[in-house]
């Protein structure tokens, strides 16, 4: 009888385990080979890792979900895997780039659970972006299920730090309308400190030591699923969390009811050695498609908006005439008429007001309350958007009187019920040729491409909080320096900015003092991307701000053919370039407490004479003509809480 040594037996077992791991591990790499995802089954669970330029950017992270009809988080076995390629070019007229070429390699990795039911993990990997989702087949006679929760996780190396905005506690805040994605940010903090009870909203930004950056988000959420968010950091990992039960006044499921075969939304991971891929990513739109055709050729542009500074008392016929005249004087396309218009102006006089606006070549957006039963928001028009019959009756009138768009407010939550309401409003509005802005709302998740008449969401601490909060005024530049890297990197952001009053109220003499410069405000008109921009100008600005500022705003586009990261660091400063046709606009803001001198590289403007809007040492606005060096270099000094714009627009 021959005896096998213990050492030999251990070595044999380790070799066997390695071979089994090699058999079920699959790697999918980006077209340039720098980014790869490794997927495998280990200890009867599915996990993945992310590497960029041979550096581990995301460690062994869990995958899996639990449905009413099957658990795919443990005790699963590898079935098979297949690979493929995607190469497409598409056009989109209201995101950061108008023509996008998307190339990716794909991996579909299939496992089965103890009951023999299968599920696939589908990955798409482009040069800087990973998108993945779960694909559920029919299970015998089971043609529908409820997805109850996900195990999906993101495990970062211990050297990583986080830039995150917390999810608001449900049914709190104004009229119990939270969560509305209107929290501040923690920046560059240790992962262990990010333990907010209700988690963190998408997108979330992470710095992986000196290796690079990762932006997490999701896209492709429509009426057949719920929105999700990041959990707090626990046991070394962030996980995908579904809405808390308390949202929407406790009504509706926290999971998703889907038909089979069915898919989840896409989880997205943008990876870069620098911040350039983070700012320039188009992954929210690359993996989705339009859900219907536009009923008309929607026109984007700028508008005036009395409510932001003149507030509720401005909701009268005479004040709205002043704002129509302001829009006409500024060559703006729109006026937004906000809450209470139905009570304080009335439907009959509103029809006359719209006719007056049209006589001035100005079109109208009207505000609506989304609420009927979800919260306590009381502003009117109320109970017009929450049911199909009321909504269609109202939209028929809107089309008849020539309204071009809606701003619908006060949603508060990410449940599937609420996602259905978003989609129903958009679809019905398209039937009547109406564009839609959402306010008091969730993050748009690929909606610019999915819904042709969607033209922006707030989902940020926007301009209204500058009016209401001293803390937000003090942090205005800080937040502005974050948005190009986080919130505005993944979706249009309806901020309602460019406030040129010295004091943020109607009298403009005392009270809520604006702490940023005029040039900062002009810069945010470029920095913040949204195809329809409702600016916070007031009629007095026609005579109390320099004429060159008004001329700049008259010419400023709201749609862009190209967006390029120039320089910056989230929370400190940000500089980016946007192109409309042959016109370039380079905008920057400084969030730090001292002036910052930047040597910026502008190859698109080599040797050209350009206009420079900036602040002098007393933080007063200036306009100069400067020449960019033949090597594309230009030096600019940015004042604290100041900004600048460089443009070749004439």
XYZ file of C-alpha atoms in Angstrom:
650
model
C 0.000 0.000 0.000
C 1.341 3.411 -0.931
C 0.910 6.423 1.351
C 0.412 9.969 0.058
C 2.142 12.652 2.109
C 0.028 15.362 3.770
C 2.066 18.064 2.012
C 1.416 16.501 -1.378
C -2.303 16.181 -0.619
C -2.556 19.856 0.367
C -0.720 20.923 -2.764
C -3.019 18.779 -4.901
C -6.121 20.280 -3.258
C -4.852 23.845 -3.774
C -4.176 23.070 -7.431
C -7.659 21.636 -7.802
C -9.227 24.747 -6.237
C -7.195 26.985 -8.550
C -8.313 24.984 -11.580
C -11.961 25.208 -10.516
C -11.561 28.970 -9.988
C -9.916 29.344 -13.374
C -12.745 27.414 -14.972
C -15.493 29.713 -13.639
C -13.600 33.033 -13.631
C -14.247 35.219 -16.661
C -12.492 38.471 -17.534
C -13.897 41.193 -19.749
C -11.610 44.061 -20.712
C -12.153 47.461 -22.297
C -11.332 47.926 -25.998
C -8.039 49.625 -25.057
C -7.228 46.864 -22.556
C -6.678 49.188 -19.576
C -9.887 48.462 -17.672
C -11.057 44.966 -16.808
C -13.664 43.201 -14.720
C -13.143 39.707 -13.312
C -16.284 37.748 -12.412
C -16.281 34.426 -10.591
C -18.134 32.110 -8.243
C -16.305 31.577 -4.979
C -17.756 30.014 -1.811
C -21.003 29.580 -3.757
C -21.361 33.364 -4.259
C -20.796 35.581 -7.301
C -18.310 38.422 -6.986
C -16.312 40.769 -9.197
C -13.181 42.886 -9.079
C -12.193 45.966 -11.097
C -8.658 46.750 -12.269
C -7.422 49.770 -14.169
C -3.910 49.807 -15.633
C -3.145 46.716 -13.511
C -4.142 48.482 -10.286
C -6.986 47.139 -8.161
C -9.644 49.860 -8.102
C -12.386 47.739 -6.577
C -11.741 44.652 -4.512
C -13.775 41.452 -4.376
C -17.353 42.824 -4.398
C -20.590 40.851 -4.069
C -23.243 40.316 -6.718
C -26.683 38.776 -6.418
C -30.303 39.523 -5.667
C -33.279 38.043 -3.871
C -36.626 37.611 -5.591
C -39.933 36.334 -4.266
C -39.342 33.211 -6.333
C -35.648 32.581 -5.806
C -32.510 33.609 -3.920
C -29.363 34.283 -5.979
C -27.105 35.626 -3.223
C -25.665 32.289 -2.047
C -25.434 28.615 -2.968
C -25.122 29.370 -6.670
C -23.152 27.480 -9.303
C -21.568 28.615 -12.551
C -23.449 27.608 -15.732
C -21.777 29.339 -18.652
C -20.505 32.641 -20.023
C -20.508 34.399 -23.370
C -18.787 37.494 -24.725
C -19.527 40.067 -27.378
C -18.844 43.568 -28.668
C -20.806 46.795 -29.026
C -19.893 49.544 -31.459
C -22.437 52.283 -31.994
C -22.655 55.995 -32.628
C -25.669 58.011 -31.564
C -26.729 61.647 -31.465
C -28.302 63.381 -28.496
C -29.050 67.077 -28.486
C -29.392 67.778 -24.751
C -26.498 66.105 -22.941
C -22.857 67.145 -22.604
C -21.948 65.905 -26.106
C -24.158 65.846 -29.193
C -22.463 62.918 -30.991
C -21.255 59.937 -28.973
C -19.313 56.898 -30.129
C -19.704 53.997 -27.720
C -17.492 50.924 -27.970
C -17.557 48.203 -25.347
C -16.851 44.551 -24.785
C -19.523 42.477 -23.082
C -19.701 39.503 -20.764
C -22.848 37.597 -19.867
C -22.159 35.357 -16.871
C -24.896 32.846 -15.980
C -25.377 30.959 -12.710
C -28.081 28.769 -11.170
C -29.347 28.522 -7.617
C -30.167 25.442 -5.569
C -33.558 25.143 -7.251
C -31.937 25.128 -10.687
C -33.246 28.583 -11.600
C -30.851 30.689 -13.624
C -29.878 34.339 -13.632
C -27.321 36.222 -15.735
C -24.980 39.072 -14.843
C -24.449 41.190 -17.939
C -21.402 43.495 -18.092
C -20.417 46.125 -20.642
C -16.894 47.524 -20.372
C -15.716 50.538 -22.387
C -12.417 52.358 -21.971
C -13.443 54.132 -18.765
C -16.904 52.834 -17.930
C -18.478 49.656 -16.614
C -22.225 49.068 -16.776
C -23.822 45.921 -15.423
C -27.281 44.618 -14.696
C -29.145 41.432 -13.818
C -31.073 39.591 -16.503
C -33.797 37.235 -15.331
C -35.239 34.580 -17.682
C -38.621 32.892 -17.357
C -38.529 30.179 -14.717
C -40.859 27.491 -16.031
C -44.416 28.768 -15.695
C -43.322 31.732 -13.566
C -43.753 34.810 -15.736
C -43.544 37.533 -13.092
C -41.710 38.093 -9.849
C -40.855 40.701 -7.242
C -37.223 41.666 -6.746
C -36.968 42.260 -3.017
C -33.359 43.333 -2.509
C -29.862 43.232 -3.961
C -26.542 42.067 -2.629
C -24.749 44.230 -5.210
C -21.755 45.809 -3.523
C -18.736 48.043 -4.042
C -15.617 47.259 -2.003
C -12.880 49.857 -2.293
C -9.224 49.558 -1.262
C -8.662 50.831 2.273
C -6.754 53.901 1.013
C -9.936 55.262 -0.617
C -11.870 58.359 0.418
C -15.458 59.366 -0.340
C -17.371 62.375 -1.698
C -21.026 61.679 -0.889
C -24.434 63.289 -0.362
C -26.697 61.636 2.188
C -30.179 60.329 1.471
C -32.735 62.424 3.355
C -34.951 60.843 6.007
C -38.303 59.947 4.403
C -41.371 62.099 5.065
C -39.419 64.960 6.655
C -38.561 68.474 5.500
C -40.999 70.888 3.897
C -44.507 69.400 3.939
C -43.015 65.906 4.424
C -41.685 65.876 0.852
C -38.260 64.312 1.545
C -36.238 62.648 0.190
C -35.630 65.137 -2.605
C -31.866 64.755 -3.209
C -31.173 68.146 -1.609
C -28.507 67.350 0.992
C -24.997 68.726 1.268
C -21.808 66.723 0.767
C -19.062 65.182 2.801
C -15.820 65.398 0.848
C -12.644 63.359 0.891
C -13.573 61.564 4.103
C -12.563 58.100 5.293
C -14.958 55.385 4.220
C -15.437 54.336 7.841
C -17.061 57.697 8.593
C -19.761 57.358 5.901
C -22.387 55.547 7.938
C -25.482 57.704 7.375
C -28.592 55.863 8.562
C -30.489 56.274 5.290
C -27.460 55.845 3.047
C -26.234 58.047 0.213
C -27.721 59.146 -3.086
C -26.316 58.335 -6.488
C -23.923 59.428 -7.834
C -21.083 58.848 -5.400
C -17.457 59.820 -6.052
C -14.444 57.977 -4.607
C -10.726 58.685 -4.708
C -8.764 55.425 -4.688
C -5.555 56.596 -3.025
C -3.100 57.732 -5.677
C -4.454 55.250 -8.236
C -7.363 57.303 -9.511
C -11.084 58.006 -9.245
C -14.374 56.103 -9.397
C -17.880 57.485 -9.899
C -20.808 55.185 -9.020
C -24.340 55.678 -10.298
C -27.254 53.948 -11.979
C -29.179 54.474 -15.195
C -32.067 53.050 -17.168
C -34.673 53.329 -14.410
C -38.174 53.505 -15.824
C -41.681 52.542 -14.698
C -40.849 48.847 -14.368
C -38.387 49.303 -11.514
C -37.525 51.388 -8.471
C -34.658 53.783 -8.034
C -31.926 52.814 -5.606
C -29.123 54.373 -3.589
C -25.934 53.450 -1.734
C -26.018 52.083 1.771
C -23.762 53.420 4.450
C -20.349 51.806 4.697
C -20.663 48.497 6.547
C -18.375 45.484 6.810
C -15.992 47.060 4.307
C -18.526 47.512 1.523
C -21.275 49.778 0.173
C -24.338 47.968 -1.163
C -27.218 48.914 -3.425
C -30.241 49.708 -1.262
C -33.849 49.965 -2.372
C -36.179 52.744 -1.149
C -37.108 52.784 2.506
C -40.658 51.743 3.279
C -41.486 55.116 4.841
C -41.174 56.879 1.468
C -44.354 57.903 -0.343
C -46.269 57.991 2.962
C -45.627 54.274 3.414
C -47.464 53.327 0.220
C -46.021 51.001 -2.406
C -43.422 48.250 -2.431
C -39.769 48.904 -1.656
C -38.747 46.454 -4.383
C -39.717 45.986 -8.011
C -42.490 43.969 -9.605
C -41.268 42.810 -13.010
C -42.398 40.470 -15.756
C -40.154 37.644 -16.922
C -37.927 37.703 -18.805
C -36.889 40.988 -17.206
C -33.892 43.134 -16.364
C -32.811 45.465 -13.596
C -31.502 48.995 -14.188
C -27.825 49.421 -14.979
C -25.310 50.032 -12.209
C -22.457 52.152 -13.575
C -18.810 52.510 -12.557
C -16.702 55.210 -14.211
C -12.953 54.803 -13.672
C -10.084 57.159 -14.400
C -6.517 57.817 -13.399
C -7.551 61.489 -13.488
C -10.885 63.275 -13.180
C -11.214 63.728 -16.944
C -13.202 60.509 -17.564
C -15.456 61.345 -14.606
C -16.426 64.756 -15.985
C -16.736 63.623 -19.598
C -18.536 60.290 -19.127
C -21.665 59.584 -21.180
C -22.335 56.120 -19.735
C -25.797 57.069 -18.368
C -26.907 57.477 -21.992
C -24.691 54.917 -23.758
C -26.614 51.905 -22.446
C -30.199 53.162 -22.836
C -32.403 53.912 -25.829
C -35.304 56.306 -26.501
C -38.604 54.842 -25.288
C -40.796 56.817 -27.696
C -40.567 59.366 -30.495
C -40.897 63.096 -29.803
C -44.282 64.418 -30.864
C -42.706 67.706 -31.959
C -39.296 69.293 -32.365
C -38.686 70.491 -28.825
C -36.843 73.784 -28.515
C -34.415 74.406 -25.656
C -33.239 77.716 -24.281
C -33.200 80.209 -21.405
C -35.979 81.660 -19.333
C -36.874 84.121 -16.590
C -38.475 83.140 -13.320
C -39.984 85.546 -10.793
C -40.506 83.164 -7.889
C -36.851 82.584 -7.071
C -36.316 86.146 -5.741
C -39.732 87.801 -5.802
C -41.329 84.706 -4.245
C -45.061 83.911 -3.852
C -46.130 87.551 -3.823
C -45.026 87.886 -7.444
C -47.670 85.458 -8.621
C -49.891 88.141 -10.097
C -50.588 89.315 -13.608
C -48.631 92.574 -13.410
C -45.407 91.057 -12.064
C -45.498 88.294 -14.640
C -45.795 90.906 -17.389
C -42.568 92.437 -16.049
C -40.824 89.084 -16.269
C -42.133 88.496 -19.782
C -40.702 91.868 -20.728
C -37.426 90.892 -19.057
C -37.275 87.668 -21.080
C -37.980 89.616 -24.276
C -35.285 92.204 -23.464
C -32.767 89.386 -22.872
C -33.781 87.449 -26.026
C -34.726 84.523 -23.788
C -37.113 81.929 -25.131
C -39.185 81.257 -21.999
C -40.760 82.424 -18.792
C -41.530 80.007 -15.948
C -44.658 80.942 -14.005
C -44.533 79.220 -10.642
C -46.890 78.072 -7.876
C -50.302 79.631 -7.168
C -50.807 80.900 -10.720
C -54.161 79.133 -10.977
C -55.534 80.886 -7.875
C -53.873 84.280 -8.164
C -54.000 84.807 -11.914
C -56.613 82.264 -12.945
C -57.076 80.176 -16.057
C -58.826 82.866 -18.097
C -56.285 85.604 -17.379
C -53.477 83.073 -17.820
C -54.656 82.513 -21.371
C -54.405 86.268 -21.951
C -50.977 86.355 -20.288
C -49.713 83.586 -22.570
C -50.941 85.542 -25.583
C -49.029 88.582 -24.340
C -45.873 86.483 -23.887
C -46.198 85.070 -27.388
C -46.560 88.586 -28.788
C -43.092 89.216 -27.316
C -41.709 85.955 -28.812
C -41.624 84.375 -25.349
C -43.098 80.955 -24.583
C -44.399 79.723 -21.247
C -43.639 76.966 -18.727
C -46.197 76.484 -15.929
C -45.595 75.021 -12.464
C -47.613 72.097 -11.037
C -47.702 70.213 -7.765
C -47.248 66.478 -8.391
C -48.990 65.657 -5.147
C -52.334 64.077 -4.538
C -51.663 61.673 -1.695
C -47.915 61.202 -1.159
C -47.094 64.166 1.105
C -48.463 67.424 2.496
C -47.348 69.841 -0.232
C -50.231 72.274 -0.582
C -49.280 74.743 -3.323
C -51.607 74.806 -6.292
C -52.298 73.687 -8.985
C -52.846 70.513 -6.958
C -54.346 67.145 -7.975
C -53.720 67.850 -11.652
C -50.730 65.587 -12.345
C -51.238 62.549 -10.102
C -54.075 60.804 -11.989
C -54.380 59.993 -15.664
C -57.798 61.570 -16.228
C -56.968 64.880 -14.510
C -53.549 65.002 -16.150
C -54.838 64.532 -19.700
C -57.622 67.045 -19.221
C -55.128 69.609 -17.954
C -52.634 68.911 -20.714
C -55.305 69.281 -23.358
C -55.934 72.804 -22.047
C -52.192 73.510 -21.893
C -51.761 72.544 -25.528
C -54.783 74.604 -26.523
C -53.469 77.829 -24.927
C -49.934 77.340 -26.240
C -47.956 76.355 -23.120
C -44.657 74.696 -24.072
C -43.589 73.028 -20.846
C -44.257 72.042 -17.255
C -42.303 72.181 -14.032
C -43.676 69.452 -11.766
C -42.686 69.574 -8.092
C -42.719 67.635 -4.784
C -42.200 63.941 -5.567
C -40.140 62.666 -2.638
C -39.073 59.062 -3.113
C -37.700 56.347 -5.364
C -40.325 53.621 -5.142
C -41.601 51.968 -8.296
C -44.911 53.760 -7.752
C -43.143 57.109 -8.046
C -41.094 56.030 -11.067
C -44.366 55.147 -12.797
C -45.660 58.641 -12.057
C -42.578 60.258 -13.594
C -42.972 58.162 -16.736
C -46.733 58.715 -16.964
C -46.290 62.488 -16.759
C -43.572 62.439 -19.417
C -45.463 60.169 -21.796
C -48.728 62.098 -21.521
C -46.905 65.416 -21.849
C -45.272 64.248 -25.069
C -48.722 63.507 -26.513
C -49.518 67.192 -26.034
C -46.154 68.585 -27.178
C -45.019 69.562 -23.689
C -41.511 69.526 -22.217
C -41.086 68.576 -18.538
C -38.787 69.771 -15.749
C -38.941 67.907 -12.434
C -38.348 69.693 -9.123
C -38.197 68.352 -5.574
C -37.195 65.172 -7.278
C -34.898 62.223 -7.728
C -31.785 61.924 -9.869
C -32.512 61.550 -13.607
C -31.232 58.145 -14.629
C -30.635 58.233 -18.386
C -33.890 60.129 -18.885
C -32.460 62.701 -21.292
C -32.122 59.913 -23.853
C -35.028 57.717 -22.769
C -37.689 60.447 -22.735
C -37.464 62.961 -25.619
C -39.428 65.689 -23.797
C -37.537 65.462 -20.498
C -35.501 68.664 -20.058
C -34.048 68.499 -16.573
C -34.338 67.713 -12.891
C -33.318 69.632 -9.815
C -32.035 66.871 -7.458
C -29.466 69.225 -5.920
C -29.244 71.986 -3.324
C -30.338 74.513 -5.927
C -30.764 78.287 -6.080
C -33.862 78.389 -3.872
C -31.751 77.250 -0.911
C -29.432 80.213 -1.498
C -32.438 82.371 -0.673
C -33.486 80.378 2.389
C -30.183 79.345 4.008
C -27.129 81.313 5.147
C -25.151 78.058 5.327
C -25.878 77.269 1.678
C -24.921 80.820 0.651
C -21.613 80.412 2.454
C -21.015 77.090 0.673
C -22.243 78.138 -2.785
C -18.776 78.077 -4.364
C -17.890 74.843 -2.579
C -20.942 73.037 -3.956
C -20.461 74.535 -7.417
C -16.943 73.112 -7.527
C -18.370 69.633 -6.801
C -21.213 69.427 -9.303
C -19.193 68.887 -12.523
C -17.534 65.868 -10.876
C -20.584 64.343 -9.198
C -24.224 65.390 -9.700
C -23.946 67.068 -13.114
C -21.561 64.397 -14.400
C -24.429 61.903 -14.780
C -27.466 64.016 -15.629
C -28.916 67.413 -16.468
C -29.173 69.696 -13.425
C -31.930 72.299 -13.308
C -30.317 74.689 -10.833
C -32.169 77.940 -11.559
C -29.047 80.044 -11.092
C -27.182 83.066 -12.457
C -28.346 85.419 -9.715
C -27.055 88.966 -10.255
C -28.834 90.787 -7.439
C -26.442 91.777 -4.641
C -29.094 90.668 -2.172
C -31.274 87.672 -2.948
C -34.652 89.315 -2.555
C -36.955 91.681 -4.383
C -35.707 94.872 -2.759
C -32.020 94.078 -3.476
C -30.925 96.388 -0.670
C -30.426 94.266 2.452
C -30.973 90.782 3.787
C -29.698 87.636 2.095
C -26.397 88.850 0.702
C -24.907 86.991 -2.247
C -21.358 85.966 -1.366
C -20.137 85.000 -4.840
C -19.058 87.378 -7.602
C -20.909 88.271 -10.780
C -18.287 86.421 -12.831
C -18.846 83.351 -10.673
C -22.543 83.528 -11.549
C -21.815 83.851 -15.271
C -19.457 80.868 -15.034
C -22.164 78.648 -13.532
C -24.284 79.318 -16.608
C -21.665 77.280 -18.467
C -20.550 74.991 -15.674
C -24.073 73.716 -14.883
C -25.490 71.772 -17.821
C -29.239 71.716 -18.516
C -30.943 72.193 -21.894
C -33.542 74.595 -20.483
C -32.062 77.115 -18.039
C -34.382 79.239 -15.898
C -32.093 82.022 -14.710
C -32.610 84.087 -11.560
C -32.399 87.520 -13.165
C -34.706 90.316 -12.050
C -36.057 93.288 -14.058
C -33.754 95.707 -12.175
C -30.723 93.816 -13.535
C -31.368 95.467 -16.911
C -30.067 98.716 -15.427
C -27.959 97.775 -12.379
C -25.436 95.273 -13.774
C -22.798 95.935 -16.454
C -24.140 95.693 -19.989
C -21.406 93.231 -20.974
C -22.817 90.710 -18.489
C -26.254 90.952 -20.090
C -24.755 90.621 -23.573
C -22.946 87.488 -22.437
C -26.175 85.923 -21.159
C -28.043 86.827 -24.340
C -25.518 84.845 -26.414
C -24.989 81.943 -23.995
C -26.109 78.559 -25.412
C -27.846 75.920 -23.291
C -26.986 72.887 -25.431
C -23.511 71.646 -26.208
C -21.703 69.613 -28.836
C -18.709 68.768 -26.670
C -17.590 68.932 -23.040
C -13.920 68.787 -22.032
C -12.399 68.633 -18.554
C -9.668 71.251 -18.172
C -8.646 71.332 -14.511
C -9.961 71.132 -10.991
C -10.387 69.229 -7.774
C -13.800 68.576 -6.197
C -14.475 70.975 -3.358
C -11.638 73.332 -4.344
C -12.033 74.531 -7.934
C -13.356 73.417 -11.287
C -12.606 74.378 -14.889
C -14.242 72.836 -17.928
C -14.830 73.708 -21.568
C -18.024 73.353 -23.574
C -18.462 73.787 -27.309
C -21.548 74.834 -29.257
C -20.779 74.712 -32.972
C -17.492 76.623 -33.304
C -18.024 78.594 -30.122
C -16.042 77.558 -27.065
C -16.880 78.547 -23.501
C -14.312 77.765 -20.791
C -15.683 78.333 -17.302
C -14.095 78.067 -13.876
C -14.973 78.715 -10.242
C -12.807 78.968 -7.134
C -14.171 77.567 -3.859
C -11.100 78.346 -1.776
C -10.559 81.287 0.541
C -7.714 82.877 -1.416
C -7.139 83.825 -5.026
C -5.907 81.007 -7.232
C -3.677 81.491 -10.288
C -4.141 78.798 -12.895
C -2.098 78.042 -15.983
C -4.649 76.285 -18.152
C -4.168 74.399 -21.383
C -6.634 75.355 -24.142
C -5.525 73.661 -27.369
C -8.905 74.394 -28.945
C -8.084 78.132 -28.788
C -4.392 78.097 -29.796
C -3.223 81.600 -30.743
C -6.738 83.093 -30.719
C -7.918 86.382 -29.263
C -10.691 85.638 -26.806
C -12.948 87.426 -24.337
C -12.137 86.930 -20.654
C -14.878 87.622 -18.112
C -13.247 87.747 -14.695
C -13.069 89.580 -11.343
C -10.528 92.166 -10.273
C -8.868 92.169 -6.842
C -11.895 93.966 -5.396
C -14.035 91.126 -6.840
C -15.713 93.446 -9.332
C -16.562 92.122 -12.831
C -14.208 92.784 -15.708
C -14.156 92.061 -19.433
C -10.878 91.963 -21.327
C -9.598 90.726 -24.657
C -6.630 88.396 -24.215
C -4.634 86.169 -26.522
C -4.142 82.480 -25.916
C -0.569 81.379 -26.455
C 0.371 79.461 -29.580
C 0.943 76.472 -27.313
C -2.620 76.847 -25.984
C -1.585 78.129 -22.566
C -3.307 80.965 -20.729
C -2.835 82.129 -17.138
C -5.920 83.219 -15.197
C -6.249 84.408 -11.603
C -9.557 83.475 -9.970
C -10.722 85.343 -6.877
C -12.113 83.503 -3.816
C -15.778 82.599 -4.425
C -15.150 84.026 -7.885
C -15.175 82.697 -11.394
C -14.259 83.345 -14.997
C -15.375 82.570 -18.526
C -13.185 82.512 -21.627
C -14.975 82.460 -24.958
C -14.335 82.971 -28.650
C -18.012 83.819 -29.126
C -18.567 87.235 -30.691
